[in-house]
Amino acid sequence: MSRQDQPHFQQKIFDTDQSEPCDPGPVICLGMTFPNDEERRKHFLEKLCEKLKDPEFRKIEGFPIGSDEDILAMSDPPYYTACPNPFIADFIKHYGTPYDPSKPYSREPFAVDVSEGKTDPIYKAHSYHTKVPHLAIVPSILHYTEPGDIVLDGFCGSGMTGVASQWCGSAPDDYKRKIEREFKAQGIEKPKWGTRRVVLNDLSPAATFIAANYNMPFDVREFAQAGKCILDEIEQEIGWMYRTVHSFTENTKGQESEIRKVLLGEASCPSWMNIGRIEYTVWSEVFTCPDCAGDVVFLDEALDKETKRVKDAFPCPHCGSELTKQRLDRSYEARFDPVLKKSVQTPKRKPSLIVYSFYGKRHEKTPDEYDLAILERIAAMEWPSEMPLVEIPSMHMTHERARMDRQGITYIHHFFLPRAAHALAALWIKANVYPNTRIRHMLLFLFEQAIWGMSQLNRYQPIQQGRPGGSQVNRQMTGVYYIASQISECSPRYNLSNKLDRLTKAFGIDVAEREAVTLTNGTAAQLGLSDDCIDYIFTGPPFGENIYYADLNFLVESWHRVITNATPEAIVDKFKKKGMPEYQHLMQRCFEEYYRVLKPGRWMTVVFHNSRNAVWNAIQEGMQ
């Protein structure tokens, strides 16, 4: 489906007051004046479009895999491009200061606790595989730089170095006093507060998109209104997919046909019908008993309904044999794939538990005939065209370590159950047609967080922090593709409404400043910067073979349709035939580039942790 296509359920967002807002103009960008921000985007998008047509431009090492249209859709030039940023030299020229050997500069080594700030709302606004909290980075930037200096992070991830650089100018007074006391206690000169400019780079389009949304200003109020509007529209249009009967009364007898119509969205709900809103449905893997070959729905038999703990042993519901999970055999079923138009083998699963709200209270139930009828109807619907039709390439995370093929997952759409697929597709479409570019990107920033949480990777965890209860949102195992025996299929509202509120509060602090950051997408070994132009580097290189960034980002990037070019990825990956020598060579090239762009006599802070000495030695040798 083209990004310009707008099915009937997309149109409503334009029928509200969310029409194109008037940007407060004029806008100054890199010394040029534009009537408003949309004109600024239009001007630089045209230039980026011309650049993308240059074959030599696309030959730059680490250039992401994606069409011109999709790269332009992710970009907001000149500040952010989902490819090597052709405007980065203009940013440095406009805001940087040439290296002057006659200007004195001297700083003593400085160390900070890099765990500080992990509970901060800004840090928690979007999860990423690994990141250093911005509050842990701020002291280093204050110590090694002055206001207006340019900071670089070539492995920026979610962009915390950019947030920290801007926080140096927008931090509240109580935080400033705290830092000044700490500096004084260590005998360090009082820091000079003020925003630092920052250049952020990462090989992953998923990472730079997160970093861009963290670091670029936007209208928080409009974002909150747009997000709520979309969630309300989703409720109106596909809310029937998440309805369930709370209780049956005398009034419901003989009304089976009416109940079915209401649940399927074909009739309005009468006052006598008790309909609840599903928060999440737990799907359990089905095994077979080794003694009688009967089906065993694991959650139904093994979960203690009171304590919410899984029993070590339980009787077979058919023959009474004592079973453990280790004794059970996985059951498979042939399922017709409506996208591939062929039958595929998948582990057998059944809905085992529904958790729903009714008049503000939470309830649980076993799926009834009406619930199953809704799921059957959804399964028979045409598969949403916005769902990526992308085959998962051979990679360590899905083919060697996680063996997704054994789960019947060989394409991206296999990660999603039919109901979740329709809900995510509707969210993605509505976000993509929002008229204001900056708000559109923030809506995608919000909705892409549901991709993992609404997939089959979302585990059902009834016990959290040692006790029953807790949210079932984003319970996927970090750093790996893993599908548990029980998965939680969350509704869009349950998944995103609280996240929208938290994002609104977090970004209401208004950290980001216009023209404080520029982002580029490519390898850190080829940054496109001139010699001796950077005042300070704060960076956290890839952790050897701990995290497979390109593999893990593939799921989200498939929705954006702009994929990491993993050829120059600096990791240890046996599947890609990258061992320790290759890792060391790639890291050496990156640090040579850092040395080239850093002004003589200036500092670089490297944050790195790996339990293997060989990996750390490779990093040290790369820096020499």
XYZ file of C-alpha atoms in Angstrom:
624
model
C 0.000 0.000 0.000
C 1.340 3.427 -0.880
C 1.789 5.937 1.897
C -0.651 8.164 0.047
C -3.436 5.566 0.083
C -6.097 6.450 2.644
C -8.755 3.793 3.289
C -11.999 4.852 4.953
C -10.705 4.250 8.451
C -7.811 6.656 7.859
C -9.870 9.643 6.920
C -11.324 10.600 10.275
C -8.166 12.198 11.586
C -8.606 14.927 8.961
C -12.228 15.475 9.994
C -11.156 16.708 13.440
C -9.397 19.893 14.491
C -6.040 18.222 13.830
C -5.575 19.940 10.461
C -2.234 21.378 9.416
C -1.139 23.741 12.168
C 0.332 27.113 11.388
C 3.984 27.035 12.353
C 5.107 30.197 14.130
C 7.282 31.699 11.447
C 9.602 32.814 10.194
C 12.087 29.994 10.844
C 15.866 30.369 10.642
C 17.809 27.267 9.675
C 21.560 27.198 9.055
C 21.464 30.939 8.438
C 18.573 30.773 5.965
C 15.121 32.190 6.707
C 11.892 30.355 5.784
C 8.260 31.457 6.200
C 7.596 28.466 8.480
C 8.932 25.067 9.443
C 7.074 23.195 6.704
C 8.740 25.385 4.071
C 12.078 24.612 5.686
C 11.359 20.876 5.416
C 10.175 21.194 1.842
C 13.353 23.011 0.803
C 15.737 20.482 2.336
C 13.648 17.447 1.353
C 13.953 18.539 -2.280
C 17.722 18.794 -1.895
C 17.876 15.396 -0.186
C 15.709 13.918 -2.930
C 18.164 15.169 -5.543
C 21.065 13.750 -3.550
C 19.428 10.317 -3.312
C 19.345 10.116 -7.102
C 23.151 10.301 -7.183
C 24.502 6.715 -7.511
C 27.771 7.731 -5.852
C 25.903 8.985 -2.775
C 24.316 5.588 -2.285
C 27.740 3.935 -2.440
C 28.753 5.518 0.875
C 29.714 2.781 3.302
C 26.880 1.830 5.612
C 24.180 3.411 3.457
C 20.889 1.884 4.695
C 18.736 -0.405 2.578
C 15.559 1.373 1.489
C 13.827 3.244 -1.304
C 14.114 6.992 -1.797
C 10.474 7.387 -0.768
C 10.901 5.540 2.512
C 14.171 7.279 3.414
C 12.539 10.672 2.757
C 9.512 9.686 4.851
C 11.731 8.996 7.888
C 13.891 12.095 7.426
C 13.509 15.679 8.630
C 16.432 17.460 6.950
C 18.766 19.138 7.509
C 18.601 18.022 11.135
C 17.965 14.341 10.517
C 18.307 12.092 7.491
C 17.761 8.322 7.508
C 20.936 8.024 5.427
C 24.325 9.772 5.491
C 23.442 13.413 6.181
C 24.610 15.596 3.272
C 24.014 18.749 5.348
C 26.275 17.811 8.236
C 29.188 19.880 6.890
C 26.909 22.939 6.726
C 25.931 22.379 10.375
C 29.581 22.218 11.461
C 30.498 25.257 9.361
C 27.601 27.280 10.752
C 28.004 26.405 14.441
C 31.514 25.078 14.867
C 34.702 27.008 15.536
C 37.895 26.197 13.613
C 40.689 24.616 15.595
C 42.989 27.297 16.997
C 46.253 25.917 18.468
C 46.879 29.245 20.197
C 43.702 28.923 22.290
C 44.591 27.213 25.589
C 42.641 24.116 26.615
C 43.319 21.826 29.553
C 41.158 19.362 31.472
C 42.002 16.680 34.028
C 40.600 13.149 33.619
C 37.052 12.806 34.891
C 34.962 9.778 35.896
C 31.250 9.507 36.679
C 28.695 6.862 37.620
C 27.066 5.885 34.300
C 24.069 4.292 36.031
C 22.671 7.596 37.313
C 19.327 8.603 35.840
C 17.903 5.219 34.832
C 14.596 6.057 36.500
C 14.300 9.471 34.847
C 11.109 9.871 32.709
C 13.102 11.032 29.688
C 15.401 8.011 29.836
C 12.381 5.681 30.081
C 10.429 7.367 27.277
C 11.630 4.776 24.764
C 13.420 1.506 25.374
C 16.516 0.502 23.427
C 18.856 -2.478 23.653
C 21.404 -0.521 25.662
C 21.935 3.116 26.534
C 23.650 5.378 29.039
C 21.223 7.725 30.856
C 21.542 11.341 29.803
C 21.972 12.449 33.435
C 25.088 10.271 33.622
C 26.531 11.956 30.532
C 25.869 15.581 31.511
C 28.765 15.926 34.027
C 31.313 14.727 31.476
C 30.084 17.169 28.842
C 30.118 20.019 31.375
C 33.670 19.156 32.417
C 35.232 18.752 28.988
C 33.357 21.408 26.995
C 31.957 24.909 27.062
C 28.624 26.265 25.770
C 28.520 26.217 21.986
C 31.095 23.441 21.613
C 30.273 20.543 19.304
C 29.970 17.070 20.804
C 30.034 13.862 18.763
C 28.640 10.398 19.397
C 29.275 8.032 16.497
C 27.414 5.131 18.131
C 24.507 7.223 19.361
C 21.858 4.511 19.789
C 18.767 6.236 21.167
C 20.520 9.613 21.299
C 21.163 10.153 25.011
C 24.353 12.115 24.297
C 22.238 14.606 22.379
C 19.737 14.896 25.227
C 22.605 15.415 27.673
C 24.183 18.115 25.497
C 20.919 20.043 25.451
C 20.263 19.366 29.138
C 23.411 21.367 29.876
C 21.370 24.411 28.846
C 17.885 23.482 30.058
C 18.516 21.683 33.368
C 16.464 22.958 36.320
C 18.146 25.006 39.036
C 18.062 22.237 41.656
C 19.938 19.895 39.305
C 22.491 22.613 38.541
C 23.128 23.198 42.236
C 23.569 19.446 42.770
C 26.193 19.177 40.000
C 28.009 22.292 41.189
C 28.250 20.831 44.710
C 29.654 17.581 43.304
C 32.215 19.437 41.173
C 33.276 21.528 44.147
C 33.670 18.440 46.341
C 36.026 16.937 43.732
C 38.000 20.159 43.401
C 36.790 20.716 39.844
C 36.138 24.150 38.404
C 32.477 25.229 38.415
C 30.835 24.146 35.138
C 29.656 26.600 32.520
C 25.984 25.969 31.841
C 24.613 26.283 28.343
C 23.603 24.114 25.397
C 26.262 22.280 23.439
C 25.682 21.426 19.771
C 25.848 17.741 18.973
C 26.412 15.411 16.022
C 24.780 11.999 16.395
C 25.443 9.005 14.166
C 24.394 5.382 14.148
C 24.394 2.576 11.621
C 20.776 1.688 12.424
C 17.849 3.686 10.995
C 15.738 2.475 13.935
C 18.262 3.975 16.360
C 18.639 7.328 14.602
C 14.841 7.659 14.296
C 14.526 7.243 18.060
C 17.407 9.653 18.610
C 15.845 12.244 16.302
C 12.563 12.169 18.179
C 14.348 12.433 21.511
C 16.351 15.458 20.394
C 14.190 17.549 18.076
C 11.531 19.954 19.416
C 7.824 19.418 18.755
C 4.444 20.634 19.979
C 3.796 18.321 22.945
C 0.156 19.378 23.227
C -0.578 18.637 19.578
C 1.165 15.275 19.876
C -0.924 14.326 22.916
C -4.148 15.360 21.165
C -3.241 13.491 17.978
C -2.280 10.340 19.882
C -5.520 10.354 21.862
C -7.530 11.035 18.705
C -6.009 8.032 16.934
C -6.550 5.707 19.892
C -10.181 6.861 20.083
C -10.654 6.241 16.355
C -9.101 2.791 16.653
C -11.559 2.077 19.459
C -14.469 3.116 17.272
C -13.355 1.219 14.200
C -11.952 -2.058 15.512
C -13.033 -1.934 19.151
C -15.348 -4.881 18.461
C -12.236 -7.042 18.191
C -11.571 -6.427 21.898
C -15.064 -6.887 23.359
C -16.176 -9.710 25.633
C -19.306 -10.594 27.584
C -18.860 -9.821 31.282
C -21.803 -11.796 32.600
C -24.957 -13.512 31.408
C -28.250 -12.580 33.095
C -31.897 -13.466 32.678
C -32.113 -10.751 30.025
C -29.494 -12.499 27.872
C -31.417 -15.754 27.537
C -32.571 -16.256 23.976
C -30.523 -13.225 22.846
C -27.551 -15.140 21.468
C -27.976 -13.670 17.990
C -28.161 -10.108 19.353
C -25.111 -10.650 21.531
C -23.150 -11.915 18.558
C -24.122 -8.865 16.474
C -23.035 -6.474 19.237
C -19.701 -8.218 19.757
C -18.985 -8.225 16.031
C -19.743 -4.509 15.784
C -22.885 -5.035 13.736
C -25.279 -3.534 16.312
C -25.148 -1.036 19.171
C -24.944 -2.331 22.713
C -28.242 -2.243 24.661
C -28.218 -1.247 28.328
C -28.972 -4.773 29.536
C -25.917 -6.286 27.859
C -22.797 -6.401 30.036
C -19.875 -5.957 27.636
C -16.309 -5.558 28.875
C -13.193 -4.216 27.134
C -10.362 -6.714 26.687
C -6.987 -5.574 27.973
C -5.069 -8.660 26.930
C -5.628 -12.245 25.889
C -3.236 -14.956 26.996
C -2.458 -17.578 24.358
C -1.066 -20.868 25.582
C 1.011 -23.329 23.650
C -0.630 -26.725 23.176
C 1.397 -29.852 23.865
C 0.602 -33.559 23.637
C 0.714 -36.062 26.472
C 3.479 -38.672 25.893
C 1.237 -41.389 27.357
C -2.142 -40.847 25.659
C -1.267 -38.340 22.874
C -4.090 -36.080 24.055
C -3.852 -32.293 23.670
C -2.684 -30.426 26.765
C -3.274 -26.653 26.847
C -0.342 -25.856 29.093
C -1.726 -22.759 30.831
C -5.079 -24.413 31.532
C -3.456 -27.326 33.337
C -0.215 -25.959 34.815
C -1.178 -22.491 36.100
C -2.401 -22.240 39.685
C -5.353 -19.863 39.382
C -4.871 -18.488 42.911
C -1.108 -18.038 43.200
C -0.521 -17.477 39.454
C 2.494 -19.768 39.641
C 3.222 -22.606 37.236
C 3.113 -26.022 38.876
C 6.162 -28.261 38.601
C 3.909 -31.260 37.936
C 0.245 -31.652 37.028
C -2.076 -34.449 35.823
C -2.977 -35.010 32.187
C -6.617 -33.920 31.672
C -7.231 -37.064 29.578
C -5.405 -39.989 31.190
C -4.339 -38.602 34.579
C -0.618 -39.262 34.021
C 1.688 -36.975 35.965
C 3.187 -34.461 33.564
C 5.967 -31.907 33.616
C 6.782 -29.484 30.863
C 9.896 -31.490 30.042
C 7.792 -34.601 29.394
C 5.406 -32.872 27.008
C 5.761 -32.938 23.222
C 5.170 -29.767 21.241
C 2.111 -29.906 19.009
C 2.150 -28.382 15.531
C -0.647 -27.493 13.150
C -0.862 -26.600 9.471
C -2.169 -23.059 9.016
C -2.966 -21.320 5.744
C -0.895 -18.164 5.344
C -3.145 -15.588 3.581
C -0.118 -13.494 2.618
C 2.131 -16.213 1.202
C -0.897 -18.131 -0.122
C 0.381 -21.438 1.190
C 0.206 -23.669 4.235
C 2.797 -23.210 7.012
C 3.613 -25.294 10.085
C 3.339 -23.463 13.404
C 3.244 -24.465 17.074
C -0.361 -24.958 18.114
C -1.755 -22.258 20.418
C -5.148 -21.578 21.961
C -6.573 -18.569 23.821
C -6.608 -19.610 27.461
C -7.322 -16.487 29.499
C -8.935 -13.091 28.895
C -8.253 -10.147 31.194
C -10.711 -7.309 30.667
C -12.152 -4.213 32.338
C -15.808 -3.632 33.173
C -16.855 -0.329 34.715
C -13.289 0.393 35.763
C -12.635 -2.950 37.444
C -10.408 -5.721 36.129
C -11.761 -9.229 35.621
C -10.563 -12.570 34.238
C -12.398 -15.231 32.278
C -11.908 -18.291 30.157
C -12.716 -17.525 26.492
C -16.332 -18.425 25.684
C -18.024 -19.236 22.385
C -18.500 -15.559 21.560
C -14.818 -14.790 22.125
C -13.845 -17.656 19.853
C -16.331 -16.472 17.207
C -14.704 -13.038 17.164
C -11.243 -14.556 16.765
C -12.496 -16.767 13.937
C -13.979 -13.794 12.135
C -10.743 -11.798 12.478
C -8.688 -14.747 11.201
C -10.902 -14.901 8.096
C -10.399 -11.197 7.275
C -8.060 -10.048 4.532
C -4.580 -9.547 5.927
C -3.725 -5.817 6.370
C -1.616 -4.565 3.504
C 0.412 -2.176 5.683
C 1.914 -5.155 7.520
C 5.454 -5.628 6.109
C 5.779 -8.528 3.687
C 9.449 -9.122 4.385
C 11.254 -12.427 4.556
C 13.548 -12.673 7.544
C 17.094 -13.060 6.200
C 19.593 -15.472 7.645
C 20.878 -13.922 10.853
C 22.220 -15.059 14.187
C 19.273 -13.906 16.276
C 16.572 -15.709 14.317
C 18.277 -18.669 12.665
C 21.121 -19.734 14.939
C 20.292 -18.577 18.450
C 16.506 -18.299 18.559
C 15.551 -20.678 15.701
C 12.439 -18.729 14.742
C 11.860 -21.171 11.905
C 10.887 -23.776 14.516
C 8.190 -21.352 15.618
C 6.920 -21.057 12.059
C 8.308 -17.521 11.806
C 10.116 -16.935 8.537
C 8.501 -13.600 7.548
C 7.896 -10.463 9.615
C 4.111 -10.888 9.566
C 4.474 -14.272 11.285
C 5.387 -12.451 14.501
C 1.802 -11.211 14.816
C -1.525 -12.849 15.514
C -4.335 -11.667 13.193
C -6.004 -9.295 15.673
C -2.727 -7.634 16.629
C -1.800 -7.344 12.945
C -4.984 -5.416 12.154
C -4.584 -3.136 15.168
C -0.923 -2.321 14.450
C -1.584 -1.739 10.760
C -4.393 0.694 11.591
C -2.177 2.585 14.053
C 0.706 2.748 11.575
C -1.486 3.992 8.730
C -3.114 6.716 10.812
C 0.242 7.963 12.076
C 1.702 8.063 8.567
C -1.044 10.273 7.161
C -0.853 12.910 9.897
C -0.111 16.191 8.066
C 2.531 17.708 10.348
C 5.882 15.973 9.803
C 7.233 16.414 13.305
C 4.051 15.152 14.977
C 3.843 12.318 12.447
C 7.307 11.153 13.449
C 6.427 11.362 17.142
C 3.292 9.271 16.551
C 5.421 6.636 14.837
C 7.888 6.952 17.727
C 4.963 6.084 20.021
C 3.413 3.334 17.927
C 6.644 1.528 17.073
C 6.960 0.755 20.784
C 3.877 -1.438 20.401
C 5.487 -3.545 17.667
C 7.365 -5.728 20.137
C 4.639 -5.489 22.789
C 1.833 -6.590 20.446
C 3.837 -9.352 18.825
C 4.145 -12.972 19.882
C 7.388 -11.991 21.610
C 5.342 -10.478 24.460
C 5.468 -13.043 27.278
C 2.713 -13.614 29.795
C 4.231 -12.930 33.209
C 1.630 -13.275 35.973
C 4.391 -13.083 38.615
C 6.472 -9.918 38.615
C 8.957 -8.802 41.273
C 8.083 -11.999 43.160
C 4.346 -11.385 43.474
C 1.220 -11.768 41.349
C 0.143 -8.849 39.188
C 1.775 -6.179 37.099
C 1.425 -4.818 33.589
C 1.645 -7.206 30.650
C 2.956 -4.463 28.354
C 6.444 -4.890 26.847
C 7.230 -8.134 28.622
C 9.433 -9.374 25.791
C 12.826 -10.776 26.721
C 15.426 -8.100 26.011
C 18.272 -8.688 23.603
C 16.802 -11.787 21.971
C 13.956 -13.029 19.789
C 12.192 -15.427 22.125
C 8.625 -16.733 22.011
C 7.433 -18.179 25.303
C 4.886 -20.927 25.798
C 2.402 -18.286 26.967
C 2.087 -14.928 25.241
C 0.048 -11.841 26.091
C -1.789 -10.304 23.163
C -2.432 -6.754 24.371
C -5.046 -4.358 23.034
C -3.855 -1.037 21.529
C -5.369 1.065 24.318
C -3.964 -1.130 27.088
C -0.577 -1.069 25.378
C -0.334 2.627 24.514
C -2.614 4.884 26.577
C -0.323 5.020 29.618
C 2.709 5.262 27.350
C 1.156 8.307 25.654
C 0.621 9.960 29.030
C 4.190 9.250 30.123
C 5.652 10.576 26.880
C 3.579 13.743 27.173
C 4.837 14.366 30.699
C 8.441 13.454 29.883
C 8.721 15.680 26.820
C 6.730 18.435 28.491
C 10.037 19.330 30.167
C 10.946 20.839 26.776
C 14.580 19.722 26.661
C 15.041 19.855 22.880
C 16.099 23.066 21.163
C 15.935 24.018 17.499
C 19.201 23.525 15.626
C 20.968 21.989 18.628
C 21.492 18.620 16.961
C 22.184 17.046 13.606
C 21.772 13.321 12.990
C 23.275 11.117 10.329
C 22.821 7.457 9.468
C 25.872 5.416 8.524
C 29.089 3.876 9.760
C 31.200 5.610 12.395
C 34.200 4.789 10.220
C 33.076 7.352 7.619
C 31.335 10.310 9.286
C 31.500 12.881 6.518
C 33.136 15.452 8.817
C 36.198 17.599 8.217
C 39.440 17.194 10.156
C 39.763 18.695 13.650
C 36.178 19.953 13.918
C 34.822 18.214 17.053
C 35.377 19.551 20.577
C 34.513 16.405 22.545
C 33.425 12.806 21.920
C 31.232 10.750 24.225
C 30.585 7.307 22.831
C 29.605 3.753 23.703
C 30.828 1.267 21.051
C 28.995 -2.002 20.296
C 29.592 -4.604 22.996
C 31.307 -7.291 20.942
C 28.890 -10.210 20.657
C 26.634 -9.227 23.580
C 24.017 -7.470 21.455
C 23.188 -8.056 17.796
C 21.846 -4.596 16.986
C 21.061 -5.042 13.293
C 19.270 -8.338 13.944
C 17.186 -6.909 16.778
C 16.328 -3.700 14.904
C 15.171 -5.606 11.828
C 11.650 -6.076 13.250
C 10.980 -2.342 13.685
C 12.945 -1.263 10.618
C 10.801 -3.542 8.454
C 7.814 -1.350 9.293
C 9.731 1.776 8.284
C 11.029 -0.124 5.244
C 14.526 1.250 5.817
C 16.927 -1.455 6.987
C 20.387 -1.411 8.568
C 23.235 -2.155 6.185
C 24.999 -4.597 8.506
C 28.152 -5.045 6.406
C 30.226 -2.525 8.419
C 28.537 -3.344 11.754
C 31.267 -3.603 14.397
C 30.267 -6.751 16.263
C 31.426 -10.325 16.719
C 28.966 -12.410 14.693
C 29.872 -15.917 13.632
C 26.801 -16.098 11.413
C 28.108 -13.128 9.384
C 31.629 -14.527 9.596
C 32.841 -11.717 11.849
C 35.270 -12.921 14.496
C 37.484 -11.028 16.914
C 39.985 -9.934 14.220
C 37.186 -8.472 12.079
C 35.688 -6.744 15.119
C 39.050 -5.272 16.057
C 39.628 -4.035 12.500
C 36.208 -2.379 12.331
C 36.670 -0.736 15.730
C 40.136 0.458 14.761
C 38.709 2.177 11.686
C 36.035 3.865 13.808
C 38.564 5.148 16.347
C 40.854 6.350 13.556
C 37.907 8.394 12.298
C 37.299 9.728 15.808
C 40.953 10.744 16.029
C 40.753 12.483 12.650
C 37.715 14.644 13.464
C 38.589 15.433 17.115
C 40.504 18.639 17.689
C 44.082 18.034 18.903
C 44.390 17.958 22.680
C 40.661 17.352 23.205
C 39.061 14.462 25.085
C 37.046 11.395 24.240
C 35.052 9.375 26.793
C 34.421 5.718 25.939
C 31.751 3.794 27.850
C 32.188 0.062 27.396
C 31.410 -3.135 29.256
C 32.031 -6.734 28.251
C 32.853 -9.694 30.471
C 35.278 -11.070 27.885
C 38.782 -9.644 28.189
C 39.457 -10.365 24.525
C 36.703 -7.967 23.461
C 37.954 -5.224 25.774
C 41.499 -5.766 24.507
C 40.226 -5.364 20.952
C 38.697 -2.008 21.913
C 41.934 -0.851 23.556
C 44.031 -1.889 20.567
C 41.598 -0.072 18.279
C 42.150 3.153 20.240
C 45.945 2.973 20.067
